[in-house]
mmCIF file of C-alpha atoms in Angstrom:
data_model
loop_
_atom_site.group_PDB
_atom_site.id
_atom_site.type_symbol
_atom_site.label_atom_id
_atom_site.label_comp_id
_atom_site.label_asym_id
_atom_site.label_seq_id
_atom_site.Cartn_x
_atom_site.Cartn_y
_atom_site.Cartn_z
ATOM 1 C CA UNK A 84 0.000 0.000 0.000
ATOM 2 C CA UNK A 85 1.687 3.116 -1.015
ATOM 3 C CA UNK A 86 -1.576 5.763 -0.482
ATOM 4 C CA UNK A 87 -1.228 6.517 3.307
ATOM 5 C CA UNK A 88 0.130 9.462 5.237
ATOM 6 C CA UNK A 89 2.753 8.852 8.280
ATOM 7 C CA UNK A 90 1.772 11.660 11.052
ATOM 8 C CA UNK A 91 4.603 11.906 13.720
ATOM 9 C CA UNK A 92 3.853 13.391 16.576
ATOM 10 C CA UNK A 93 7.102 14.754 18.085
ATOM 11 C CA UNK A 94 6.230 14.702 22.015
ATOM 12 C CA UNK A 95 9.231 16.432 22.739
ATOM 13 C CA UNK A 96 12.142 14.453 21.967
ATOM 14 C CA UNK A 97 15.606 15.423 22.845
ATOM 15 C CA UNK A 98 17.151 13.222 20.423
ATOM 16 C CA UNK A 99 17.615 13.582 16.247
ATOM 17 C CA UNK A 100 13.848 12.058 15.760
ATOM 18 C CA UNK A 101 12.266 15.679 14.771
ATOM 19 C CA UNK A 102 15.653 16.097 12.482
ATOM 20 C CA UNK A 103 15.600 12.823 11.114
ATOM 21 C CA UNK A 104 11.348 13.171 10.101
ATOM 22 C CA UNK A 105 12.197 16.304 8.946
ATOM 23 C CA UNK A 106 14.523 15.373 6.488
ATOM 24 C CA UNK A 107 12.221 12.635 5.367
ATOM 25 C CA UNK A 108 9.305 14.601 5.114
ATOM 26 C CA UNK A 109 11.265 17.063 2.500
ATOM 27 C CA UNK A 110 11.707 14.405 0.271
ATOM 28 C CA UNK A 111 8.435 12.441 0.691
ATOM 29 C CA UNK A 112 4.690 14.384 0.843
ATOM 30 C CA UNK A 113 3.101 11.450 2.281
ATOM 31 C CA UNK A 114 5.247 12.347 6.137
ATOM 32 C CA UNK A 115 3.548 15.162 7.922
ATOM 33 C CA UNK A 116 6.234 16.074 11.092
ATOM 34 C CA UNK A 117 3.481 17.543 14.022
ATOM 35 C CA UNK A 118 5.450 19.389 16.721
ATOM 36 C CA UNK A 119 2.879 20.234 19.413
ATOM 37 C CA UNK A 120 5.821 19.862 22.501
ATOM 38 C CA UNK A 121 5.708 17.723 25.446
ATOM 39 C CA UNK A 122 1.967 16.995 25.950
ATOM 40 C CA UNK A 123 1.835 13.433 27.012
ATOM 41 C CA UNK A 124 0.767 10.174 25.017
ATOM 42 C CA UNK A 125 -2.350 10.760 25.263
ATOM 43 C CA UNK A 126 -2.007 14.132 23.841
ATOM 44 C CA UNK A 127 0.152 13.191 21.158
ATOM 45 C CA UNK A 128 -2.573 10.685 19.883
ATOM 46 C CA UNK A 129 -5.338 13.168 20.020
ATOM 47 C CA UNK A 130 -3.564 15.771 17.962
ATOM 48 C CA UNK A 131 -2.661 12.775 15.660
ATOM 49 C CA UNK A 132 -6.043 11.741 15.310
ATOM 50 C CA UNK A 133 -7.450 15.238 14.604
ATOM 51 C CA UNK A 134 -4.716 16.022 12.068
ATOM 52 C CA UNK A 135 -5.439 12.563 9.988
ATOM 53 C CA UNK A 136 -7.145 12.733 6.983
ATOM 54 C CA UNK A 137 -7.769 9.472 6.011
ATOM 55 C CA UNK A 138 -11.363 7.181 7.254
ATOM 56 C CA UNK A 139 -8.880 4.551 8.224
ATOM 57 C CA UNK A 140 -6.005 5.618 11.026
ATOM 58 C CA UNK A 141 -3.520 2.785 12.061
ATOM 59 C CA UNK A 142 -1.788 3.196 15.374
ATOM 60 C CA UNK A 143 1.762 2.185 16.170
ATOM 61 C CA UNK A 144 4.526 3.230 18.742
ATOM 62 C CA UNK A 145 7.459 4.506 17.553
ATOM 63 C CA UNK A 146 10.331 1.711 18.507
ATOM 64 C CA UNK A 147 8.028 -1.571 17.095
ATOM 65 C CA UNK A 148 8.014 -2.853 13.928
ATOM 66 C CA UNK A 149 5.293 -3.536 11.265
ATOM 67 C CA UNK A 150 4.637 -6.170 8.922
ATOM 68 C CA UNK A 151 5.195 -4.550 5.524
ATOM 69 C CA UNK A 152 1.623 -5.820 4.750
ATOM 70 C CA UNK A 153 -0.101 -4.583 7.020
ATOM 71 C CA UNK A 154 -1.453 -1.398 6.156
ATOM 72 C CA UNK A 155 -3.251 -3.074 3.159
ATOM 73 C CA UNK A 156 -4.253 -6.287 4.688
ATOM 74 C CA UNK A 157 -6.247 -4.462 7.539
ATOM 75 C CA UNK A 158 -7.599 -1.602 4.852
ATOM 76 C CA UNK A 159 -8.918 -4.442 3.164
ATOM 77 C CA UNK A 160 -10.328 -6.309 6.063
ATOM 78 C CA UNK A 161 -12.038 -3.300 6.851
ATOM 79 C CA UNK A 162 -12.888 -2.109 3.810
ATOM 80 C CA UNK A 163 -14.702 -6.012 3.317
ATOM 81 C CA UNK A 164 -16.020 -5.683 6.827
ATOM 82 C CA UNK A 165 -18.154 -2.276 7.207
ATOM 83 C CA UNK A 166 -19.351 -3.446 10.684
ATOM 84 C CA UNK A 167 -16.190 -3.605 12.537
ATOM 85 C CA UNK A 168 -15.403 -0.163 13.899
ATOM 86 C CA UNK A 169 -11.467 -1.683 14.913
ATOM 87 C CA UNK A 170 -9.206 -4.320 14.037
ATOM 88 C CA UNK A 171 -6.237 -5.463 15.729
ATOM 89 C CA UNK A 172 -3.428 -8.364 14.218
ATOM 90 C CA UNK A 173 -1.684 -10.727 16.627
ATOM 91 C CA UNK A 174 1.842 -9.724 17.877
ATOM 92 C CA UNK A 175 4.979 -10.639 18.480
ATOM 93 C CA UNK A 176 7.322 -9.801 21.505
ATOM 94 C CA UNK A 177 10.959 -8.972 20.678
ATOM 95 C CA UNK A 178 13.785 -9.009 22.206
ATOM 96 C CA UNK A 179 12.935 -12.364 23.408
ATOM 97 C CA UNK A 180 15.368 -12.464 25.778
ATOM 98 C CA UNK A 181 13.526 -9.482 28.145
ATOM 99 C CA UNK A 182 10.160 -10.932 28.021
ATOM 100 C CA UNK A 183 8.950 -12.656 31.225
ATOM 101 C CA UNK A 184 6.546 -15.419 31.509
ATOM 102 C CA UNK A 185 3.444 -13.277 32.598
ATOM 103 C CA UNK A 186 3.618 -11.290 29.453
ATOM 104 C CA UNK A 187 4.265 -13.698 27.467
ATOM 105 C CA UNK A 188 1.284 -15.792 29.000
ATOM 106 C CA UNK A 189 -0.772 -12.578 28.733
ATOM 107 C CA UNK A 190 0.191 -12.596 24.848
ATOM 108 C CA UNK A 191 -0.519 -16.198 24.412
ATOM 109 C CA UNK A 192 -3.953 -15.649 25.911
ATOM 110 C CA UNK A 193 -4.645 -12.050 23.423
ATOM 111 C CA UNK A 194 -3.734 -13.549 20.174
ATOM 112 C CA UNK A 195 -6.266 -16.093 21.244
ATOM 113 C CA UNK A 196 -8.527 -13.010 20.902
ATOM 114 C CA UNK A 197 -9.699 -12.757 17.327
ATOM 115 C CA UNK A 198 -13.446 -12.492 16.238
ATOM 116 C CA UNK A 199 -15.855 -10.220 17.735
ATOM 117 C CA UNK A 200 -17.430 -12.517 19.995
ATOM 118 C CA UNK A 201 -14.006 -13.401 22.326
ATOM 119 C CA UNK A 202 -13.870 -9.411 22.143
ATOM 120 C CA UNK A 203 -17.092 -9.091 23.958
ATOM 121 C CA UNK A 204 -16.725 -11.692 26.257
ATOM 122 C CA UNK A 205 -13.290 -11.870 27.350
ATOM 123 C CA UNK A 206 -12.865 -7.629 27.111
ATOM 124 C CA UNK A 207 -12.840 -7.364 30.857
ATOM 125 C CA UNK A 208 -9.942 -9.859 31.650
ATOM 126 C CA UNK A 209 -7.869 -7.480 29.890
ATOM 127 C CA UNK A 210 -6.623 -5.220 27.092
ATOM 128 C CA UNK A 211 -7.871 -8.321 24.103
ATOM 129 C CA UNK A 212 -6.112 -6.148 21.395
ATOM 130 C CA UNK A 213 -2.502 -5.058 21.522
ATOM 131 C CA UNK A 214 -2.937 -1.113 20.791
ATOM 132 C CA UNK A 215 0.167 -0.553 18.272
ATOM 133 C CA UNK A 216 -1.060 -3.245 15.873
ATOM 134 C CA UNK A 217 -4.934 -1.645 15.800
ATOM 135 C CA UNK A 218 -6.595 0.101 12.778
ATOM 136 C CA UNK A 219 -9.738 1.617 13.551
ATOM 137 C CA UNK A 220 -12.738 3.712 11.520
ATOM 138 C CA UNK A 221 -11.153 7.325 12.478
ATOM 139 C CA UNK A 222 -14.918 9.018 12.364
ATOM 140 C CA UNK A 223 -16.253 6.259 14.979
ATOM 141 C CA UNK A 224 -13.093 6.741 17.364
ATOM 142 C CA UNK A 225 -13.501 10.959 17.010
ATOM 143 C CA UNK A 226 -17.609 10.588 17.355
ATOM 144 C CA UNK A 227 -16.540 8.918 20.442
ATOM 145 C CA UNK A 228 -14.551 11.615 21.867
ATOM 146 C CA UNK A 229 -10.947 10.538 20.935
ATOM 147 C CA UNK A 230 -8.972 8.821 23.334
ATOM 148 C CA UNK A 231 -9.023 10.218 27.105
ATOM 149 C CA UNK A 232 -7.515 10.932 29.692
ATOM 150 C CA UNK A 233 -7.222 10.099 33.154
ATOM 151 C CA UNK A 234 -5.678 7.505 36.220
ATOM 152 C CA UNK A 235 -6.560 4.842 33.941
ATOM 153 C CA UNK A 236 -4.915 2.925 30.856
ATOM 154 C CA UNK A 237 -6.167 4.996 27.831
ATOM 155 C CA UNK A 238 -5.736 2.024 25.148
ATOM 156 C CA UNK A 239 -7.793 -0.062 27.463
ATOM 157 C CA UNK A 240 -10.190 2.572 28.128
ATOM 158 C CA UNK A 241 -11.228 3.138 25.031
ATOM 159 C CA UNK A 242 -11.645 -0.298 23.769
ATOM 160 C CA UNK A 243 -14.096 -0.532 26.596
ATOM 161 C CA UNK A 244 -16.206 2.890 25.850
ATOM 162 C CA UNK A 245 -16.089 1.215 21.887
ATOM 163 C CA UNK A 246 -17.560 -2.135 23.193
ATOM 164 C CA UNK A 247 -20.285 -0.285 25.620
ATOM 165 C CA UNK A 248 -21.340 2.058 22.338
ATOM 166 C CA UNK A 249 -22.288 -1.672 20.291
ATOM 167 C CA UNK A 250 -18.933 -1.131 18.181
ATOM 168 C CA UNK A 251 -17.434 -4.488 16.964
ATOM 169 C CA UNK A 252 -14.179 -5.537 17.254
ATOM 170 C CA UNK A 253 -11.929 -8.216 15.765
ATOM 171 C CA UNK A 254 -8.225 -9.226 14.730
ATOM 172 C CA UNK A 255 -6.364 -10.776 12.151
ATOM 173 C CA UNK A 256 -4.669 -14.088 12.632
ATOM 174 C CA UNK A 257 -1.895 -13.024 11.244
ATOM 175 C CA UNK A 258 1.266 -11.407 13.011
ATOM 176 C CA UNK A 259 1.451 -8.042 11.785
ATOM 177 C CA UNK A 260 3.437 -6.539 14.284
ATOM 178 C CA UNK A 261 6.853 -7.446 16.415
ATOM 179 C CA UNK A 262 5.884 -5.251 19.964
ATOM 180 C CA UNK A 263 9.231 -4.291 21.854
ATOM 181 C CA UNK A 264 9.693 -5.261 25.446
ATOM 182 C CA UNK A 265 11.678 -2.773 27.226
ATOM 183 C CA UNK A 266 11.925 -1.939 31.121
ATOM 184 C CA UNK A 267 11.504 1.651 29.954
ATOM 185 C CA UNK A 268 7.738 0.983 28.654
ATOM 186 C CA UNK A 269 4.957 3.535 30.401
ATOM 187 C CA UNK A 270 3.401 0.345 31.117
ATOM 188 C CA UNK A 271 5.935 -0.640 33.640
ATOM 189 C CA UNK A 272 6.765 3.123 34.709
ATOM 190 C CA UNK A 273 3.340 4.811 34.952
ATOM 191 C CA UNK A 274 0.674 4.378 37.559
ATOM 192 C CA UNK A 275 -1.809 4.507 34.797
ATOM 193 C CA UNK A 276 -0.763 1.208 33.643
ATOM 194 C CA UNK A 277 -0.311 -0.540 36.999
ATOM 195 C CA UNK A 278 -2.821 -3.441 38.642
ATOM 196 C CA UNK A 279 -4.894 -0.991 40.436
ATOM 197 C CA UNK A 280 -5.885 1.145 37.568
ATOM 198 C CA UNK A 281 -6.661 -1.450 35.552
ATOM 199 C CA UNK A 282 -9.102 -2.867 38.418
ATOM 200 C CA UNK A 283 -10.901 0.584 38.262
ATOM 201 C CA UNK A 284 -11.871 0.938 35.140
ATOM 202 C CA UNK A 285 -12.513 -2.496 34.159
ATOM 203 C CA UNK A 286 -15.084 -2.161 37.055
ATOM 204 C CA UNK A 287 -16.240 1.231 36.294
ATOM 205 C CA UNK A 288 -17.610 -0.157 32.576
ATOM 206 C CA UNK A 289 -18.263 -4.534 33.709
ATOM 207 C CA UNK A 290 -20.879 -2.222 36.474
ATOM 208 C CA UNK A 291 -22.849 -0.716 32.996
ATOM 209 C CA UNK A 292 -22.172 -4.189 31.124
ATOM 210 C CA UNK A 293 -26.276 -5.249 30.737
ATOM 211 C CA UNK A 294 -25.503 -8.855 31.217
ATOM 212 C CA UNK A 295 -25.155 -7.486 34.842
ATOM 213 C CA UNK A 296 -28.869 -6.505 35.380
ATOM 214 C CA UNK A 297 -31.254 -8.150 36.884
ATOM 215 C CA UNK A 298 -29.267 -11.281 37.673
ATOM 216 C CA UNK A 299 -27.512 -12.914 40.950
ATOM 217 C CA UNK A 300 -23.841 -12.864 40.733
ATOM 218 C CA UNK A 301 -21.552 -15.464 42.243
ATOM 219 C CA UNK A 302 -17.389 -14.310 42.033
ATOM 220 C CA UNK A 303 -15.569 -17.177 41.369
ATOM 221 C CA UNK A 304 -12.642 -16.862 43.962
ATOM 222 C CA UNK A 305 -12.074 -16.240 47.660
ATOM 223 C CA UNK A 306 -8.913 -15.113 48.297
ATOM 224 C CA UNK A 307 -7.739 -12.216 49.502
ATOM 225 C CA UNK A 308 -6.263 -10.555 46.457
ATOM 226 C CA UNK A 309 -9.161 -11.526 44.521
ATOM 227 C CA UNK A 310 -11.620 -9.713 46.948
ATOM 228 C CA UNK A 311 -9.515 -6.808 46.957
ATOM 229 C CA UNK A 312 -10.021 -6.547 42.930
ATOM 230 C CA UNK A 313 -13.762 -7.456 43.114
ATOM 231 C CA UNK A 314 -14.370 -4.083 45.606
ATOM 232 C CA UNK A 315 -14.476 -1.851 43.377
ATOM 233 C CA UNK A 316 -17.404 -3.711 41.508
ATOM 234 C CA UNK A 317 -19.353 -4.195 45.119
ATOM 235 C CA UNK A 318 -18.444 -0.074 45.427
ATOM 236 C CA UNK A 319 -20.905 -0.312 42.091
ATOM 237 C CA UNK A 320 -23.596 -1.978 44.061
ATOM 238 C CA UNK A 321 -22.986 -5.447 42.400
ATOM 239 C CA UNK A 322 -22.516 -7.486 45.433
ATOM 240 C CA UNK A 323 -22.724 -11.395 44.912
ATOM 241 C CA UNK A 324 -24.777 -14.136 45.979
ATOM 242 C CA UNK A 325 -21.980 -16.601 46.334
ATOM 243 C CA UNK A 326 -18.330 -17.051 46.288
ATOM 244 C CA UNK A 327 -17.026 -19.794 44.726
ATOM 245 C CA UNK A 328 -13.537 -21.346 45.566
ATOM 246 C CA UNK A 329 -12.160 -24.859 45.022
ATOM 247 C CA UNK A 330 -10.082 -24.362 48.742
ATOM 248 C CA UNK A 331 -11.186 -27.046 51.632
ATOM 249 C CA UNK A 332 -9.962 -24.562 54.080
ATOM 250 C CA UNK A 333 -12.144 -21.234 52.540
ATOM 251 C CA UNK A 334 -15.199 -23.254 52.149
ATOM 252 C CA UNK A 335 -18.202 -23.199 54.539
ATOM 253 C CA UNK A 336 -17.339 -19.414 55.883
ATOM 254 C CA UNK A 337 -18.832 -16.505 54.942
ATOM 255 C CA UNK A 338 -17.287 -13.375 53.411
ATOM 256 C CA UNK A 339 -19.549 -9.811 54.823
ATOM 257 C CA UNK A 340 -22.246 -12.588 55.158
ATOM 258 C CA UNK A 341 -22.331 -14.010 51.620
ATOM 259 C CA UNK A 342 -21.051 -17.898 51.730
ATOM 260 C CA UNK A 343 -18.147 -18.937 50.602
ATOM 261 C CA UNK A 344 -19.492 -22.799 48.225
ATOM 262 C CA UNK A 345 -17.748 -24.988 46.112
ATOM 263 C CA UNK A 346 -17.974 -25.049 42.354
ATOM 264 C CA UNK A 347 -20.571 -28.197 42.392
ATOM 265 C CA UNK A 348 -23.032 -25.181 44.172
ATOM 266 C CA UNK A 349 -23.344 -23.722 40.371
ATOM 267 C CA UNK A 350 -24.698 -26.834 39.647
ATOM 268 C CA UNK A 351 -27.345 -27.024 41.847
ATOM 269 C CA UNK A 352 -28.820 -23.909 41.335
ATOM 270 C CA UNK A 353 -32.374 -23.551 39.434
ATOM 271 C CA UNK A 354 -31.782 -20.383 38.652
ATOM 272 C CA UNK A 355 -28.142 -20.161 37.482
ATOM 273 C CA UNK A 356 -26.319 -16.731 38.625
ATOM 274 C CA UNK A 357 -23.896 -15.017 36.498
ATOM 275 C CA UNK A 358 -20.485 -16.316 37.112
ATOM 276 C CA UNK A 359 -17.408 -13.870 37.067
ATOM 277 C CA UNK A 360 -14.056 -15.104 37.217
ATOM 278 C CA UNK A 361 -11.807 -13.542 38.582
ATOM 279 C CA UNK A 362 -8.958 -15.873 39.317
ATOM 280 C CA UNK A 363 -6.111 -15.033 37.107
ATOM 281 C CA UNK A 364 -3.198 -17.583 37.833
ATOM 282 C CA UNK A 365 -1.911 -18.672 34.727
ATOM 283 C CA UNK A 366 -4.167 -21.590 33.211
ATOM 284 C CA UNK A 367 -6.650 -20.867 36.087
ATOM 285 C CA UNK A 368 -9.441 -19.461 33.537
ATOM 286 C CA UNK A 369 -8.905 -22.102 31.362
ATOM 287 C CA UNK A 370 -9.626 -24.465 33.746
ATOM 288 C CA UNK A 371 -12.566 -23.004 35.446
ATOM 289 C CA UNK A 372 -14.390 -21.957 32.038
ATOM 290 C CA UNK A 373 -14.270 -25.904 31.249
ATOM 291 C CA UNK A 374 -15.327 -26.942 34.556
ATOM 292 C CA UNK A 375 -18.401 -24.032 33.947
ATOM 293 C CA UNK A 376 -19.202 -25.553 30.464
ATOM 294 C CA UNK A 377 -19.128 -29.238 31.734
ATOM 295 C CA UNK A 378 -21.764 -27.452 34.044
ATOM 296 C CA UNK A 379 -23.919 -26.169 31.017
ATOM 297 C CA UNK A 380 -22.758 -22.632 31.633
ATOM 298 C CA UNK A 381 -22.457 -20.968 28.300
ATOM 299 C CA UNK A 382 -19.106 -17.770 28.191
ATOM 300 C CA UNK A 383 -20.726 -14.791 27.970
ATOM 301 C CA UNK A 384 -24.259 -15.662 28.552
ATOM 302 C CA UNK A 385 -23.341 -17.517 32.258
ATOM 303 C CA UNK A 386 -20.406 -16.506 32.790
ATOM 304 C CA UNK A 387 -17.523 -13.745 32.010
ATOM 305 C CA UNK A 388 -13.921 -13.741 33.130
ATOM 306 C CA UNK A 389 -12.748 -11.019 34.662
ATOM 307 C CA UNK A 390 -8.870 -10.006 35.214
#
């Protein structure tokens, strides 16, 4: 694909990067430099997003690298596909020696993401689609508001405000971009990006998520952590009938007066609560979504995981 435009945002950078887009954008039209100064990520994707002038914008940090098809297989994707509003690719983590196991079981579990269906139902374990490798309808993402910003992970944020408007989702199958792993990444620097951000506004939107009304909830796990993370949806006023845990010693007391049952409860129950999982040692959701569907407990319907 050779009909694009590259807008760089220069966030203030104190290296060559300005110098070096500058010389590139004197000898190619398609490279529009955009020096706003130091505003912030968030910032420098807004003014990006105003500034493009194409119906498709594709997002991508500056140190990762692109599959040289990319551009045109999502174009066409979406171009084929007039109902999804964004599309992501799968990814690949480089330098392989710096990634640890929990991203890389994170990234095993996301490129497991692709149609729009695992992007409703798994959206509030975590971030489904890895932001750099997304291309998204710019009108829908602008009628939305743009990205925002706040004490909360933008990228994640505003895949949830797209899934809460009715805006599908989905993902190629193919890796179209190589993400770097660095210790410098905002996501292991900034507080925005941290555990207890993430809690917040996954709560904030799985409170509005309709599946919600109207129906019992049992939270699948009893353990300290896990209650911790599941305050901020009681703060909501979604308190649960039940907690489930598979623990001899947890099972039988009672947690603010709610009972603490074992998984064979579910089974029991005429009326089946909605079941949100929010144990996230590795394999752990695995494991309990097959126990739930041995049950007759159908994702999404019965049951959503929640990181």
């Amino acid at each position: 694909m050779k009909d694009y435009e590259l807008v760089a945002v220069d966030d203030g950078s104190t290296d060559d990067s300005a110098a070096i887009l500058r010389d590139y954008a004197a000898r190619d039209g398609r490279i529009r430099l955009l020096q706003p100064g130091r505003g912030g990520v968030v910032a420098a994707m807004n003014h990006a997003l105003a500034a493009a002038r194409a119906p498709l914008v594709a997002r991508m940090d500056a140190d990762d690298i692109m599959h040289p098809e990319r551009l045109a297989r999502q174009a066409a994707f979406l171009d084929n596909n007039p109902d999804i509003a964004l599309l992501g690719s799968r990814v690949r983590l480089f330098p392989e020696e710096l990634v640890q196991d929990g991203f890389r079981e994170y990234i095993r579990w996301q490129n497991g993401c692709l149609n729009s269906a695992d992007m409703r139902d798994e959206i509030y374990v975590e971030l489904p689609i890895a932001h750099p490798s997304v291309m998204f309808r710019r009108e829908t993402v602008m009628a939305l508001g743009g990205y925002r910003d706040g004490d909360f992970p933008e990228d994640y944020e505003l895949l949830l405000r797209l899934h809460h408007a009715g805006e599908r989702m989905a993902k190629l199958e193919e890796v179209l971009l190589h993400w770097r792993e660095g210790e410098g990444r905002l996501t292991r620097t900034d507080p925005r990006y941290g555990r207890e951000a993430f809690d917040r506004i996954r709560a904030e939107y799985l409170a509005l998520d309709p599946r919600l009304a109207g129906r019992h909830l049992a939270f699948w796990g009893a353990g300290r952590k896990t209650r911790k993370r599941c305050a901020h949806l009681i703060g909501y006023g979604h308190a649960p009938s039940a907690w489930i845990d598979i623990d001899p010693n947890k099972i039988g007391n009672r947690l603010n007066g709610v009972p603490v049952v074992g998984p064979e409860w579910l089974a029991a129950q005429e009326e089946r609560p909605l079941v949100l999982g929010y144990v996230s040692n590795h394999g752990a959701r695995d494991l309990i979504a097959a126990e739930l569907e041995a049950m007759g407990y159908r994702r999404g319907l019965d049951y959503l995981m929640v990181g």
